[in-house]
Coordinates of C-alpha atoms in Angstrom, one line a residue:
M1 CA 56.9 80.0 73.1
S2 CA 57.5 82.8 75.6
R3 CA 58.0 86.3 74.2
L4 CA 60.6 86.9 76.9
P5 CA 64.4 86.6 76.2
Q6 CA 66.1 83.8 78.1
I7 CA 68.2 85.0 81.0
S8 CA 70.5 82.7 82.8
S9 CA 69.9 81.9 86.5
S10 CA 73.4 83.0 87.3
R11 CA 72.2 86.6 86.9
P12 CA 70.0 88.4 89.5
F13 CA 67.9 89.9 86.7
G14 CA 64.7 88.3 85.3
Y15 CA 61.1 88.6 84.3
P16 CA 58.8 87.7 87.2
A17 CA 56.0 86.9 84.7
D18 CA 55.2 87.1 81.0
D19 CA 53.6 90.5 81.4
A20 CA 56.1 91.9 83.9
P21 CA 59.2 94.0 83.2
L22 CA 62.7 93.0 83.9
S23 CA 63.5 93.1 87.6
C24 CA 66.4 93.0 90.0
G25 CA 65.1 91.1 93.0
A26 CA 61.8 92.7 93.9
H27 CA 62.4 95.9 92.0
S28 CA 61.2 96.5 88.5
L29 CA 63.8 98.2 86.3
T30 CA 60.9 100.3 84.8
K31 CA 60.2 101.8 88.2
L32 CA 63.8 102.3 89.0
A33 CA 64.4 104.1 85.7
K34 CA 61.4 106.3 86.4
R35 CA 62.6 107.1 89.9
F36 CA 66.3 107.6 89.2
G37 CA 66.5 108.4 85.4
T38 CA 68.7 106.9 82.8
P39 CA 71.4 105.9 82.1
L40 CA 71.4 104.0 85.4
Y41 CA 73.6 101.3 86.9
V42 CA 71.6 98.8 89.0
Y43 CA 73.4 96.3 91.2
S44 CA 72.3 93.3 93.2
G45 CA 74.1 93.5 96.6
D46 CA 72.5 90.2 97.4
Q47 CA 74.3 88.4 94.5
M48 CA 77.6 90.1 95.4
L49 CA 77.4 88.8 98.9
E50 CA 76.4 85.4 97.6
R51 CA 79.4 85.2 95.4
L52 CA 81.7 86.3 98.2
G53 CA 80.2 83.6 100.3
L54 CA 81.1 81.0 97.7
F55 CA 84.8 81.7 98.1
Q56 CA 84.6 81.9 101.9
A57 CA 82.8 78.5 102.0
A58 CA 85.1 76.8 99.6
L59 CA 88.1 77.7 101.7
A60 CA 86.5 77.4 105.1
H61 CA 89.0 74.7 106.1
R62 CA 92.0 76.9 105.5
E63 CA 93.0 80.3 106.9
H64 CA 92.2 82.7 104.2
L65 CA 91.2 86.2 103.3
V66 CA 89.2 87.2 100.2
C67 CA 90.5 90.6 99.1
Y68 CA 88.0 92.2 96.7
A69 CA 89.8 93.8 93.7
V70 CA 88.6 97.4 94.1
K71 CA 89.4 98.3 90.5
A72 CA 86.5 96.2 89.3
N73 CA 83.9 98.5 91.0
S74 CA 85.1 101.0 93.6
T75 CA 81.7 102.5 94.6
L76 CA 81.8 103.2 98.4
A77 CA 78.6 101.4 99.2
I78 CA 79.8 98.2 97.6
L79 CA 83.1 98.4 99.5
K80 CA 81.2 98.8 102.7
L81 CA 79.0 95.9 101.8
F82 CA 82.0 93.6 101.4
A83 CA 83.8 94.9 104.4
E84 CA 80.8 94.1 106.6
R85 CA 81.1 90.5 105.5
G86 CA 84.8 90.2 106.4
A87 CA 86.3 90.8 103.1
G88 CA 89.7 92.4 102.6
F89 CA 90.7 94.6 99.6
D90 CA 93.2 94.5 96.8
I91 CA 94.1 98.1 95.8
V92 CA 96.3 99.4 93.0
S93 CA 96.4 103.1 93.8
G94 CA 96.4 105.6 96.6
G95 CA 93.0 106.7 95.5
E96 CA 91.6 103.2 96.0
L97 CA 93.1 103.1 99.4
E98 CA 91.3 106.3 100.3
R99 CA 88.1 104.8 99.1
V100 CA 88.5 101.8 101.3
L101 CA 89.3 104.0 104.3
A102 CA 86.3 106.2 103.6
A103 CA 84.0 103.2 103.3
A104 CA 85.4 100.9 106.0
P105 CA 88.3 102.4 108.0
E106 CA 88.4 99.3 110.2
A107 CA 89.4 97.2 107.1
A108 CA 92.8 98.9 106.6
G109 CA 94.6 95.9 108.1
R110 CA 92.9 93.7 105.4
V111 CA 94.3 95.7 102.5
V112 CA 97.0 94.5 100.0
F113 CA 98.6 97.1 97.8
S114 CA 99.4 95.9 94.2
G115 CA 100.4 97.8 91.1
V116 CA 103.6 98.5 89.2
G117 CA 103.9 102.2 89.8
K118 CA 103.4 103.0 93.4
T119 CA 104.6 106.6 94.3
A120 CA 106.4 107.6 97.5
E121 CA 103.3 109.5 98.6
E122 CA 101.1 106.4 98.1
I123 CA 103.5 104.2 100.0
D124 CA 103.7 106.7 102.9
R125 CA 99.9 106.8 103.1
A126 CA 99.6 103.0 103.1
L127 CA 102.3 102.7 105.8
D128 CA 100.5 105.2 108.0
A129 CA 97.2 103.3 107.4
E130 CA 99.0 100.0 108.6
I131 CA 97.8 97.9 105.6
L132 CA 98.3 94.2 105.6
A133 CA 101.0 94.0 102.9
F134 CA 102.6 95.5 99.8
N135 CA 102.7 93.3 96.7
V136 CA 106.0 94.5 95.3
E137 CA 106.6 94.4 91.6
S138 CA 110.2 95.4 91.1
E139 CA 113.5 95.6 93.0
A140 CA 113.4 99.4 92.6
E141 CA 110.0 99.5 94.3
L142 CA 111.3 97.3 97.1
A143 CA 114.2 99.8 97.6
L144 CA 111.8 102.7 97.7
L145 CA 109.5 100.8 100.2
A146 CA 112.5 100.2 102.5
Q147 CA 113.5 103.9 102.3
R148 CA 110.0 105.2 103.1
A149 CA 109.5 102.7 105.9
A150 CA 112.8 103.7 107.5
K151 CA 111.9 107.4 107.2
R152 CA 108.5 106.8 108.9
K153 CA 109.9 104.2 111.3
R154 CA 107.2 101.7 110.4
K155 CA 107.9 98.1 109.4
A156 CA 106.6 97.2 106.0
R157 CA 105.3 93.7 105.3
F158 CA 105.8 92.8 101.7
A159 CA 105.2 90.0 99.2
L160 CA 107.0 89.8 95.9
R161 CA 104.6 89.5 93.0
V162 CA 106.4 86.8 91.1
N163 CA 105.9 86.2 87.4
P164 CA 105.5 82.4 86.9
D165 CA 105.5 82.6 83.1
V166 CA 102.2 80.7 82.9
F167 CA 100.1 81.2 79.9
A168 CA 96.4 81.8 80.5
E169 CA 93.9 82.0 77.6
T170 CA 92.3 85.4 77.8
H171 CA 92.3 88.8 76.0
P172 CA 95.9 90.0 75.5
Y173 CA 95.1 93.3 77.3
I174 CA 94.3 91.5 80.5
S175 CA 96.9 88.7 80.5
T176 CA 99.6 89.4 83.1
G177 CA 101.5 86.2 83.8
L178 CA 104.2 86.0 81.1
R179 CA 107.8 87.4 81.1
E180 CA 107.0 90.0 78.4
H181 CA 104.3 91.7 80.5
K182 CA 105.1 94.7 82.7
F183 CA 103.9 93.0 85.9
G184 CA 105.8 91.2 88.5
I185 CA 109.3 89.9 89.1
D186 CA 110.9 86.9 87.3
I187 CA 110.3 84.0 89.7
R188 CA 113.8 82.8 89.1
E189 CA 115.1 86.1 90.7
A190 CA 112.8 86.1 93.7
R191 CA 114.9 83.9 96.0
R192 CA 117.9 86.3 95.7
I193 CA 115.7 89.4 96.3
Y194 CA 114.1 87.9 99.4
A195 CA 117.6 87.1 100.7
G196 CA 118.7 90.6 100.1
A197 CA 115.8 92.1 102.0
K198 CA 116.1 89.6 104.9
G199 CA 118.6 91.8 106.8
N200 CA 116.7 95.1 106.4
R201 CA 115.1 96.0 109.8
W202 CA 112.3 97.9 108.1
L203 CA 111.2 95.2 105.7
T204 CA 109.4 92.0 106.7
P205 CA 109.1 89.3 104.0
H206 CA 105.5 88.3 104.6
G207 CA 104.2 86.6 101.6
V208 CA 104.5 85.6 97.9
S209 CA 102.0 87.0 95.4
V210 CA 101.1 86.0 91.9
H211 CA 98.5 87.2 89.4
I212 CA 98.3 85.7 85.9
G213 CA 95.5 87.6 84.3
S214 CA 91.8 88.3 84.2
Q215 CA 88.7 86.6 82.8
I216 CA 90.3 83.2 82.9
R217 CA 87.8 80.4 82.6
S218 CA 89.9 77.3 83.4
A219 CA 91.3 76.4 86.8
E220 CA 94.3 74.7 85.4
P221 CA 96.5 77.8 84.9
F222 CA 95.8 78.9 88.5
G223 CA 97.0 75.5 89.7
A224 CA 100.1 75.6 87.6
A225 CA 101.0 79.1 88.8
M226 CA 100.4 78.0 92.4
M227 CA 102.7 75.0 92.0
R228 CA 105.6 77.3 91.1
V229 CA 104.8 79.6 94.0
A230 CA 104.6 76.6 96.5
K231 CA 108.1 75.5 95.3
L232 CA 109.4 79.0 96.0
V233 CA 107.9 79.1 99.4
K234 CA 109.6 75.8 100.3
Q235 CA 112.9 77.2 99.0
L236 CA 112.5 80.3 101.1
S237 CA 111.9 78.2 104.2
Q238 CA 115.2 76.5 103.6
D239 CA 116.8 80.0 103.5
G240 CA 115.3 80.8 106.9
I241 CA 112.5 83.0 105.5
A242 CA 109.2 82.0 106.9
I243 CA 106.4 83.0 104.5
K244 CA 103.1 83.7 106.2
T245 CA 100.8 84.3 103.2
V246 CA 100.4 83.2 99.6
D247 CA 98.4 85.6 97.4
A248 CA 96.8 83.7 94.5
G249 CA 95.6 86.9 92.9
G250 CA 92.3 87.1 91.0
G251 CA 91.2 86.5 87.5
L252 CA 88.5 83.8 87.7
G253 CA 86.3 84.6 84.8
I254 CA 82.5 84.6 84.2
D255 CA 80.4 83.7 81.2
Y256 CA 79.3 86.9 79.5
H257 CA 77.0 84.8 77.3
A258 CA 75.7 83.1 80.5
A259 CA 75.1 79.8 78.9
P260 CA 72.8 77.4 80.9
G261 CA 75.8 75.3 82.0
F262 CA 77.6 78.1 83.8
D263 CA 77.5 77.2 87.5
P264 CA 79.3 79.8 89.7
K265 CA 79.4 77.5 92.7
A266 CA 81.1 74.7 90.7
K267 CA 83.5 77.2 89.2
V268 CA 84.6 78.4 92.6
A269 CA 84.9 74.8 93.9
E270 CA 87.1 73.9 90.9
Y271 CA 89.2 77.0 91.4
A272 CA 89.7 76.4 95.1
A273 CA 90.6 72.7 94.5
A274 CA 93.3 73.7 92.0
L275 CA 94.8 76.1 94.6
E276 CA 94.5 73.6 97.4
G277 CA 96.2 70.8 95.4
A278 CA 99.2 73.0 94.8
L279 CA 99.4 74.3 98.4
K280 CA 98.9 70.9 100.1
G281 CA 101.2 70.7 103.2
L282 CA 102.0 74.4 103.3
D283 CA 101.0 76.2 106.5
V284 CA 100.2 79.6 105.0
Q285 CA 97.2 82.0 104.9
L286 CA 95.7 82.0 101.4
L287 CA 94.8 85.4 100.0
L288 CA 92.5 85.8 96.9
E289 CA 91.8 88.9 94.9
P290 CA 88.5 88.3 93.0
G291 CA 86.8 91.3 91.4
R292 CA 84.9 90.6 88.2
F293 CA 83.5 87.2 89.5
L294 CA 82.0 89.0 92.5
V295 CA 80.3 92.0 90.9
A296 CA 80.1 91.7 87.1
Q297 CA 76.9 89.7 86.8
A298 CA 75.4 91.6 89.7
G299 CA 75.1 94.8 87.6
A300 CA 73.2 96.1 84.6
L301 CA 73.3 99.4 82.7
V302 CA 69.7 100.5 82.1
A303 CA 69.3 102.9 79.1
R304 CA 66.5 104.4 77.2
V305 CA 66.1 104.2 73.4
L306 CA 66.4 107.6 71.8
Y307 CA 66.0 106.7 68.1
V308 CA 65.7 103.7 65.8
K309 CA 67.6 104.7 62.7
R310 CA 67.8 102.9 59.4
N311 CA 70.7 103.4 57.0
G312 CA 70.3 101.2 53.9
K313 CA 70.4 97.6 55.2
K314 CA 71.6 98.6 58.7
T315 CA 69.4 99.4 61.6
F316 CA 70.8 101.4 64.5
V317 CA 69.2 101.5 68.0
V318 CA 70.6 104.7 69.6
L319 CA 70.6 104.7 73.4
D320 CA 71.0 107.5 75.9
A321 CA 74.0 105.6 77.3
A322 CA 77.3 105.6 75.5
M323 CA 80.9 104.4 75.6
N324 CA 81.7 106.9 78.3
D325 CA 79.3 104.9 80.6
L326 CA 80.5 101.4 79.5
I327 CA 83.6 101.3 77.4
R328 CA 84.2 97.5 77.4
P329 CA 82.7 96.8 74.0
A330 CA 84.7 99.6 72.4
L331 CA 87.9 98.8 74.3
Y332 CA 88.0 95.0 74.2
Q333 CA 85.2 94.2 71.7
A334 CA 83.6 92.7 74.8
Y335 CA 80.3 90.9 74.5
H336 CA 77.3 92.0 76.7
E337 CA 73.8 90.6 76.5
I338 CA 71.3 93.3 75.8
V339 CA 67.6 92.7 76.6
P340 CA 64.4 94.9 76.5
V341 CA 63.2 95.8 79.9
A342 CA 59.6 95.3 78.7
P343 CA 59.8 93.1 75.6
R344 CA 57.4 93.6 72.7
A345 CA 55.8 90.8 70.7
G346 CA 57.3 89.9 67.4
R347 CA 60.4 88.4 65.8
A348 CA 63.8 89.5 66.7
V349 CA 65.6 91.9 64.3
T350 CA 69.3 92.4 63.6
V351 CA 70.5 95.8 64.8
D352 CA 73.6 97.7 66.0
V353 CA 73.1 99.0 69.5
V354 CA 75.0 102.3 69.8
G355 CA 75.4 105.5 71.8
P356 CA 75.3 109.2 71.0
V357 CA 79.0 109.8 71.4
C358 CA 80.8 111.2 68.3
E359 CA 82.9 108.0 67.7
T360 CA 82.3 105.1 65.4
G361 CA 83.6 103.0 68.2
D362 CA 80.7 104.0 70.4
F363 CA 78.7 100.8 70.3
F364 CA 77.4 98.2 72.7
A365 CA 76.7 95.5 70.1
R366 CA 76.9 95.0 66.4
D367 CA 74.7 92.8 64.2
R368 CA 72.8 91.6 67.3
K369 CA 69.4 90.0 67.2
I370 CA 67.1 91.7 69.6
K371 CA 63.3 91.8 70.2
P372 CA 61.5 94.6 68.4
I373 CA 62.4 97.9 70.0
E374 CA 60.9 101.4 69.7
P375 CA 62.0 104.9 70.8
G376 CA 61.2 105.4 74.5
D377 CA 61.7 101.7 75.4
L378 CA 64.2 100.7 78.0
V379 CA 67.0 98.2 77.5
A380 CA 69.4 96.5 80.0
V381 CA 73.0 95.9 79.2
L382 CA 73.8 92.9 81.4
D383 CA 76.9 91.8 83.2
A384 CA 78.0 95.4 83.6
G385 CA 78.8 95.4 87.3
A386 CA 82.6 95.1 86.7
Y387 CA 84.7 97.6 84.8
G388 CA 81.6 99.6 83.9
M389 CA 81.3 102.6 86.2
A390 CA 84.9 102.1 87.3
Q391 CA 86.1 102.9 83.7
S392 CA 83.5 105.5 82.9
S393 CA 84.5 109.0 81.8
N394 CA 83.1 112.4 80.9
Y395 CA 84.0 112.2 77.2
N396 CA 81.9 114.5 75.1
S397 CA 81.2 116.4 78.4
R398 CA 78.7 113.7 79.4
P399 CA 77.8 113.5 83.1
R400 CA 78.2 110.0 84.5
P401 CA 75.2 107.8 85.5
A402 CA 73.6 107.3 88.8
E403 CA 74.0 104.0 90.7
V404 CA 71.4 102.0 92.7
L405 CA 72.1 99.1 95.0
V406 CA 69.4 96.5 95.7
V407 CA 69.7 94.6 98.9
G408 CA 66.6 92.6 99.9
R409 CA 63.5 94.8 99.7
E410 CA 65.5 98.0 99.6
A411 CA 66.7 99.8 96.4
K412 CA 69.1 102.6 97.5
L413 CA 70.7 105.4 95.5
I414 CA 74.5 105.0 96.2
R415 CA 75.7 107.6 93.7
R416 CA 73.7 110.5 92.4
R417 CA 73.8 111.4 88.8
E418 CA 76.6 113.9 87.9
T419 CA 75.6 117.4 86.9
L420 CA 77.2 119.8 84.4
A421 CA 78.2 121.8 87.5
D422 CA 80.2 118.8 88.7
L423 CA 82.0 118.7 85.4
L424 CA 82.8 122.4 85.3
G425 CA 83.6 122.7 89.0
P426 CA 87.4 122.0 88.9
E427 CA 88.1 124.2 85.9
M428 CA 89.2 127.9 85.8
V429 CA 89.0 130.5 83.1

């Protein structure tokens, strides 16, 4: 039996040989850690583009636009990578718009602006940038959009984000499709709201948008939501409102355990078929907003073991990475595979993998079996490409990690490691 941990082929990380360290493509994580230090985010740009291509190929027969959900990972080099392959972008803040414009200004017309709390300043900036559309989440927001558009004398294309009241099995923090959630407009009210906006010269009813949650593993809820959207689009057509786009949102999940049966291509095909079945006969452009599915498995957080500490029956592996670098386990009790970069021989032992932050919640795994590990060893926290760096912080005054993007034979630093000077810079005494 191999001494190496099993890593699913759906990930871009693997051991090239029994005596070789974990690698991303042609690049050893040992060498990348030596070159760039730890903690370190390492991403496979090749897998990101491959996943984008799965959606584009599955929908090649229909006019469509894959709008990458910037909130999943907003690093500029990644945005540029997607833009160069024709992707659009789903943003939820003015800051994310600025990131898209900095990385790929030519992609402004492929941006949809979602989010429940858009400010007047954010709306103005998006109008000036001539984005594709606003996904409007309340009647009050639509009124503000009309006001700002009139003041700037720019027509605003909008889609109501309707709430279809469809249940999707996922973590309650990332479920968004029920009436009790803060997102969207009751689908039963949408027809009235579109009719009211029809006569406003500064508003253009352009689409209908829906988003039911994140990390959803079944295609059925997406199809059910899209059936309700399709019915609304037909009703709006009867009202003389021609809808140009239907935005299916994002939310297609991955397998963080990466079981052997997880097939990304099959998942995308199943998802696309569910949407197509609901939209059959409708002449609309289909917008998608995948985030996690494109980038999560493409990333790993590489960390060095500082100490192996035994308290009674418990063994703690203390890393130089912490919850400020990857908060998902502490926030959602999320599962991430953790593997040694250069595995040692011997039987796996049960440990808690933790960070140095002064919180009991600062952990990556509890009671996890892992190959023998010693201080100075490197480990990789897998599936960390989404909601890792994007949710990072400077808690405990810890500088955030560096990021490296691997594309083909090149491993490129795309964000330098923060310094204490960066942390102290904005403050005054």
